[in-house]
Amino acid sequence: KQEVTQIPAALSVPEGENLVLNCSFTDSAIYNLQWFRQDPGKGLTSLLLIQSSQREQTSGRLNASLDKSSGRSTLYIAASQPGDSATYLCAGAGNTGGFKTIFGAGTRLFVKA
Amino acid sequence: GAGVSQSPSNKVTEKGKDVELRCDPISGHTALYWYRQSLGQGLEFLIYFQGNSAPDKSGLPSDRFSAERTGGSVSTLTIQRTQQEDSAVYLCASSPRTGYEQYFGPGTRLTVT
């Protein structure tokens, strides 16, 4: 059974700092891993999707990596801005027993101006 | 183009009543997912549809929950005999096909009194 864990649960950083959010998963038979952000009271916005055959994906100031062998993914945010304040969720889609997606509990990020 | 839409945005119902939640996926997306997010909790997978294949119902918490997808497009999640613990935000997502990026709707906030 796939379990996804995110560390830290909450993070507060000053504006301009680079930061890393961590995601670990127990089942390496993962089809893809997706990072989302969720603003309070809102739905989820997709940030990056990494297929199992890929090692990383980049979009603007965001870089996500995937290491299946160690069961880890990281989301790197460069030069953080107050607008980056949100909850960041990672989700793993498995290819054993179906393609259901398992989410981590999220990391709540606060970037101070 | 239009994103994933869900209706209603908010629903308040009395314990024991049945409710129907609707999801309109992005046109052409063959995969559709339902999730539940309880207060302070992560996203919980409920059910997944892919094209005309049998849905993956492994996440439905009880037999009071059911979902259907008509014509490979619109989906309805039905909760019978609602209980207070069913109070949550119900999120729908669609994807071009299995294993691709998921796009989320704004959710339906269900409150059972």
mmCIF file of C-alpha atoms in Angstrom:
data_model
loop_
_atom_site.group_PDB
_atom_site.id
_atom_site.type_symbol
_atom_site.label_atom_id
_atom_site.label_comp_id
_atom_site.label_asym_id
_atom_site.label_seq_id
_atom_site.Cartn_x
_atom_site.Cartn_y
_atom_site.Cartn_z
ATOM 1 C CA LYS A 1 0.000 0.000 0.000
ATOM 2 C CA GLN A 2 1.395 3.373 -1.077
ATOM 3 C CA GLU A 3 2.032 5.931 1.659
ATOM 4 C CA VAL A 4 3.260 9.451 0.957
ATOM 5 C CA THR A 5 4.914 11.588 3.621
ATOM 6 C CA GLN A 6 5.868 15.243 3.431
ATOM 7 C CA ILE A 7 8.427 16.997 5.572
ATOM 8 C CA PRO A 8 8.315 19.575 7.042
ATOM 9 C CA ALA A 9 4.644 20.025 7.847
ATOM 10 C CA ALA A 10 5.142 23.780 7.971
ATOM 11 C CA LEU A 11 7.886 26.154 6.964
ATOM 12 C CA SER A 12 8.387 29.895 7.372
ATOM 13 C CA VAL A 13 11.149 31.644 5.446
ATOM 14 C CA PRO A 14 12.115 35.234 4.631
ATOM 15 C CA GLU A 15 11.528 36.502 1.128
ATOM 16 C CA GLY A 16 14.327 35.700 -1.306
ATOM 17 C CA GLU A 17 15.414 32.478 0.357
ATOM 18 C CA ASN A 18 15.812 29.265 -1.631
ATOM 19 C CA LEU A 19 14.011 26.309 -0.072
ATOM 20 C CA VAL A 20 13.423 22.600 -0.474
ATOM 21 C CA LEU A 21 10.269 20.662 0.285
ATOM 22 C CA ASN A 22 10.546 16.923 0.755
ATOM 23 C CA CYS A 23 8.249 14.077 -0.220
ATOM 24 C CA SER A 24 8.821 10.378 0.389
ATOM 25 C CA PHE A 25 6.832 7.390 -0.793
ATOM 26 C CA THR A 26 6.891 3.751 0.221
ATOM 27 C CA ASP A 27 6.084 1.989 -3.060
ATOM 28 C CA SER A 28 8.766 2.528 -5.686
ATOM 29 C CA ALA A 29 6.440 1.114 -8.377
ATOM 30 C CA ILE A 30 5.292 4.637 -8.995
ATOM 31 C CA TYR A 31 3.975 5.739 -12.368
ATOM 32 C CA ASN A 32 4.407 9.446 -11.806
ATOM 33 C CA LEU A 33 4.705 12.032 -9.069
ATOM 34 C CA GLN A 34 2.965 15.365 -9.186
ATOM 35 C CA TRP A 35 3.440 18.508 -7.122
ATOM 36 C CA PHE A 36 0.526 20.861 -6.454
ATOM 37 C CA ARG A 37 -0.091 24.038 -4.551
ATOM 38 C CA GLN A 38 -3.293 24.768 -2.699
ATOM 39 C CA ASP A 39 -4.283 28.238 -1.580
ATOM 40 C CA PRO A 40 -6.644 28.584 1.403
ATOM 41 C CA GLY A 41 -10.197 27.703 0.461
ATOM 42 C CA LYS A 42 -9.220 26.939 -3.103
ATOM 43 C CA GLY A 43 -8.698 23.902 -5.284
ATOM 44 C CA LEU A 44 -5.345 22.494 -6.321
ATOM 45 C CA THR A 45 -3.073 23.957 -8.962
ATOM 46 C CA SER A 46 -0.682 21.600 -10.698
ATOM 47 C CA LEU A 47 2.946 22.705 -10.573
ATOM 48 C CA LEU A 48 5.059 19.902 -11.988
ATOM 49 C CA LEU A 49 4.581 16.287 -13.058
ATOM 50 C CA ILE A 50 7.492 13.857 -13.152
ATOM 51 C CA GLN A 51 7.034 10.574 -14.977
ATOM 52 C CA SER A 52 8.734 7.508 -13.494
ATOM 53 C CA SER A 53 11.289 7.506 -16.312
ATOM 54 C CA GLN A 54 12.318 11.090 -15.566
ATOM 55 C CA ARG A 55 14.660 12.467 -12.911
ATOM 56 C CA GLU A 56 13.492 16.067 -12.761
ATOM 57 C CA GLN A 57 11.252 18.745 -14.172
ATOM 58 C CA THR A 58 11.654 22.506 -14.114
ATOM 59 C CA SER A 59 9.198 25.354 -14.449
ATOM 60 C CA GLY A 60 10.392 28.886 -13.790
ATOM 61 C CA ARG A 61 11.673 29.101 -10.223
ATOM 62 C CA LEU A 62 10.513 25.558 -9.450
ATOM 63 C CA ASN A 63 12.488 22.361 -9.862
ATOM 64 C CA ALA A 64 11.199 18.949 -8.864
ATOM 65 C CA SER A 65 13.305 15.819 -8.685
ATOM 66 C CA LEU A 66 12.395 12.163 -8.420
ATOM 67 C CA ASP A 67 14.535 9.310 -7.087
ATOM 68 C CA LYS A 68 12.517 6.121 -7.277
ATOM 69 C CA SER A 69 15.206 3.956 -5.733
ATOM 70 C CA SER A 70 15.188 5.945 -2.515
ATOM 71 C CA GLY A 71 11.497 6.744 -2.639
ATOM 72 C CA ARG A 72 12.027 10.481 -2.560
ATOM 73 C CA SER A 73 11.033 13.609 -4.407
ATOM 74 C CA THR A 74 11.996 17.189 -3.691
ATOM 75 C CA LEU A 75 10.520 20.493 -4.769
ATOM 76 C CA TYR A 76 13.062 23.284 -4.922
ATOM 77 C CA ILE A 77 11.789 26.868 -4.930
ATOM 78 C CA ALA A 78 14.318 29.516 -5.833
ATOM 79 C CA ALA A 79 14.186 33.118 -4.644
ATOM 80 C CA SER A 80 10.945 32.654 -2.720
ATOM 81 C CA GLN A 81 8.289 35.382 -2.826
ATOM 82 C CA PRO A 82 5.331 36.160 -0.532
ATOM 83 C CA GLY A 83 3.062 34.965 -3.357
ATOM 84 C CA ASP A 84 4.549 31.497 -2.957
ATOM 85 C CA SER A 85 2.825 31.191 0.421
ATOM 86 C CA ALA A 86 0.488 28.207 0.141
ATOM 87 C CA THR A 87 0.268 24.534 0.998
ATOM 88 C CA TYR A 88 2.333 22.322 -1.265
ATOM 89 C CA LEU A 89 1.179 18.782 -1.879
ATOM 90 C CA CYS A 90 2.917 15.885 -3.548
ATOM 91 C CA ALA A 91 1.007 12.952 -4.966
ATOM 92 C CA GLY A 92 2.151 9.608 -6.259
ATOM 93 C CA ALA A 93 0.226 7.639 -8.878
ATOM 94 C CA GLY A 94 0.954 3.951 -8.668
ATOM 95 C CA ASN A 95 0.878 1.401 -11.424
ATOM 96 C CA THR A 96 0.247 -1.605 -9.237
ATOM 97 C CA GLY A 97 -3.375 -2.288 -8.479
ATOM 98 C CA GLY A 98 -4.562 0.618 -10.536
ATOM 99 C CA PHE A 99 -3.684 4.243 -11.053
ATOM 100 C CA LYS A 100 -5.177 5.774 -7.970
ATOM 101 C CA THR A 101 -3.261 8.729 -6.649
ATOM 102 C CA ILE A 102 -2.085 8.996 -3.054
ATOM 103 C CA PHE A 103 -1.430 12.440 -1.592
ATOM 104 C CA GLY A 104 0.865 13.546 1.174
ATOM 105 C CA ALA A 105 -0.502 15.736 3.957
ATOM 106 C CA GLY A 106 1.277 18.783 2.546
ATOM 107 C CA THR A 107 3.796 21.379 3.614
ATOM 108 C CA ARG A 108 2.374 24.744 4.612
ATOM 109 C CA LEU A 109 4.774 27.430 3.401
ATOM 110 C CA PHE A 110 4.817 31.022 4.587
ATOM 111 C CA VAL A 111 7.163 33.476 2.907
ATOM 112 C CA LYS A 112 7.638 36.633 4.932
ATOM 113 C CA ALA A 113 8.018 39.942 3.121
ATOM 114 C CA GLY B 1 -10.367 26.645 -22.432
ATOM 115 C CA ALA B 2 -12.767 25.797 -19.654
ATOM 116 C CA GLY B 3 -11.346 23.998 -16.667
ATOM 117 C CA VAL B 4 -12.922 21.388 -14.432
ATOM 118 C CA SER B 5 -16.156 22.631 -12.901
ATOM 119 C CA GLN B 6 -18.040 21.320 -9.899
ATOM 120 C CA SER B 7 -21.490 22.005 -8.555
ATOM 121 C CA PRO B 8 -22.753 23.021 -6.173
ATOM 122 C CA SER B 9 -19.895 24.978 -4.649
ATOM 123 C CA ASN B 10 -21.459 24.615 -1.217
ATOM 124 C CA LYS B 11 -24.034 22.171 0.090
ATOM 125 C CA VAL B 12 -25.583 22.045 3.528
ATOM 126 C CA THR B 13 -27.713 19.021 4.261
ATOM 127 C CA GLU B 14 -29.320 17.357 7.214
ATOM 128 C CA LYS B 15 -28.005 14.101 8.566
ATOM 129 C CA GLY B 16 -29.701 11.158 6.857
ATOM 130 C CA LYS B 17 -30.418 12.943 3.582
ATOM 131 C CA ASP B 18 -28.935 11.941 0.231
ATOM 132 C CA VAL B 19 -26.738 14.344 -1.758
ATOM 133 C CA GLU B 20 -25.437 14.440 -5.308
ATOM 134 C CA LEU B 21 -22.267 16.237 -6.289
ATOM 135 C CA ARG B 22 -21.492 16.953 -9.918
ATOM 136 C CA CYS B 23 -18.215 17.186 -11.817
ATOM 137 C CA ASP B 24 -17.758 18.422 -15.380
ATOM 138 C CA PRO B 25 -14.281 17.447 -16.538
ATOM 139 C CA ILE B 26 -12.223 19.186 -19.185
ATOM 140 C CA SER B 27 -13.537 18.218 -22.614
ATOM 141 C CA GLY B 28 -11.684 15.251 -24.051
ATOM 142 C CA HIS B 29 -10.196 14.108 -20.755
ATOM 143 C CA THR B 30 -10.722 10.390 -20.359
ATOM 144 C CA ALA B 31 -9.591 10.009 -16.745
ATOM 145 C CA LEU B 32 -11.625 11.402 -13.856
ATOM 146 C CA TYR B 33 -10.880 11.245 -10.139
ATOM 147 C CA TRP B 34 -12.837 12.054 -6.978
ATOM 148 C CA TYR B 35 -11.104 12.972 -3.731
ATOM 149 C CA ARG B 36 -12.227 14.086 -0.287
ATOM 150 C CA GLN B 37 -10.444 16.608 1.911
ATOM 151 C CA SER B 38 -11.614 16.748 5.494
ATOM 152 C CA LEU B 39 -10.791 19.723 7.710
ATOM 153 C CA GLY B 40 -7.069 19.728 8.428
ATOM 154 C CA GLN B 41 -6.557 16.486 6.554
ATOM 155 C CA GLY B 42 -4.870 15.560 3.325
ATOM 156 C CA LEU B 43 -6.642 14.483 0.174
ATOM 157 C CA GLU B 44 -8.201 11.064 0.315
ATOM 158 C CA PHE B 45 -8.689 9.156 -2.946
ATOM 159 C CA LEU B 46 -12.270 7.990 -3.465
ATOM 160 C CA ILE B 47 -12.787 6.678 -7.009
ATOM 161 C CA TYR B 48 -11.182 6.790 -10.437
ATOM 162 C CA PHE B 49 -12.691 6.413 -13.916
ATOM 163 C CA GLN B 50 -10.700 5.748 -17.078
ATOM 164 C CA GLY B 51 -12.642 5.748 -20.311
ATOM 165 C CA ASN B 52 -15.103 2.884 -20.467
ATOM 166 C CA SER B 53 -13.158 0.659 -18.081
ATOM 167 C CA ALA B 54 -14.620 -0.430 -14.769
ATOM 168 C CA PRO B 55 -13.920 2.290 -12.185
ATOM 169 C CA ASP B 56 -11.453 1.830 -9.345
ATOM 170 C CA LYS B 57 -13.741 2.127 -6.322
ATOM 171 C CA SER B 58 -11.158 1.053 -3.774
ATOM 172 C CA GLY B 59 -11.173 4.407 -1.971
ATOM 173 C CA LEU B 60 -14.901 4.675 -1.292
ATOM 174 C CA PRO B 61 -15.268 4.690 2.521
ATOM 175 C CA SER B 62 -18.588 2.862 2.706
ATOM 176 C CA ASP B 63 -21.405 1.511 0.573
ATOM 177 C CA ARG B 64 -23.254 4.787 1.128
ATOM 178 C CA PHE B 65 -20.911 6.310 -1.432
ATOM 179 C CA SER B 66 -21.284 5.695 -5.149
ATOM 180 C CA ALA B 67 -20.301 7.444 -8.346
ATOM 181 C CA GLU B 68 -21.094 7.192 -11.992
ATOM 182 C CA ARG B 69 -19.802 8.755 -15.134
ATOM 183 C CA THR B 70 -22.238 9.133 -17.973
ATOM 184 C CA GLY B 71 -21.088 9.106 -21.578
ATOM 185 C CA GLY B 72 -17.476 9.294 -20.494
ATOM 186 C CA SER B 73 -17.929 12.905 -19.438
ATOM 187 C CA VAL B 74 -19.936 14.256 -16.508
ATOM 188 C CA SER B 75 -19.621 12.421 -13.202
ATOM 189 C CA THR B 76 -21.906 12.388 -10.180
ATOM 190 C CA LEU B 77 -20.835 11.382 -6.690
ATOM 191 C CA THR B 78 -23.774 10.302 -4.546
ATOM 192 C CA ILE B 79 -23.717 10.006 -0.787
ATOM 193 C CA GLN B 80 -26.738 8.283 0.731
ATOM 194 C CA ARG B 81 -27.922 8.733 4.299
ATOM 195 C CA THR B 82 -25.305 11.384 5.003
ATOM 196 C CA GLN B 83 -23.480 11.402 8.324
ATOM 197 C CA GLN B 84 -21.691 14.273 10.051
ATOM 198 C CA GLU B 85 -18.333 12.660 9.325
ATOM 199 C CA ASP B 86 -19.085 13.053 5.611
ATOM 200 C CA SER B 87 -18.584 16.814 6.003
ATOM 201 C CA ALA B 88 -15.600 17.716 3.832
ATOM 202 C CA VAL B 89 -14.575 19.330 0.583
ATOM 203 C CA TYR B 90 -15.097 16.966 -2.321
ATOM 204 C CA LEU B 91 -12.666 17.558 -5.171
ATOM 205 C CA CYS B 92 -12.819 16.287 -8.709
ATOM 206 C CA ALA B 93 -9.910 16.127 -11.136
ATOM 207 C CA SER B 94 -9.580 15.125 -14.766
ATOM 208 C CA SER B 95 -6.632 14.082 -16.873
ATOM 209 C CA PRO B 96 -6.118 13.632 -20.630
ATOM 210 C CA ARG B 97 -5.576 9.974 -19.832
ATOM 211 C CA THR B 98 -4.169 7.762 -17.130
ATOM 212 C CA GLY B 99 -0.790 8.842 -15.849
ATOM 213 C CA TYR B 100 -0.993 12.370 -17.153
ATOM 214 C CA GLU B 101 -1.269 15.643 -15.251
ATOM 215 C CA GLN B 102 -4.409 16.012 -13.163
ATOM 216 C CA TYR B 103 -6.414 19.226 -13.271
ATOM 217 C CA PHE B 104 -8.601 19.971 -10.297
ATOM 218 C CA GLY B 105 -11.957 21.658 -9.950
ATOM 219 C CA PRO B 106 -12.707 24.168 -7.174
ATOM 220 C CA GLY B 107 -14.450 21.569 -5.042
ATOM 221 C CA THR B 108 -17.815 21.216 -3.320
ATOM 222 C CA ARG B 109 -17.899 21.988 0.391
ATOM 223 C CA LEU B 110 -20.384 19.614 2.017
ATOM 224 C CA THR B 111 -21.651 20.303 5.506
ATOM 225 C CA VAL B 112 -23.862 17.733 7.213
ATOM 226 C CA THR B 113 -25.786 19.149 10.167
#
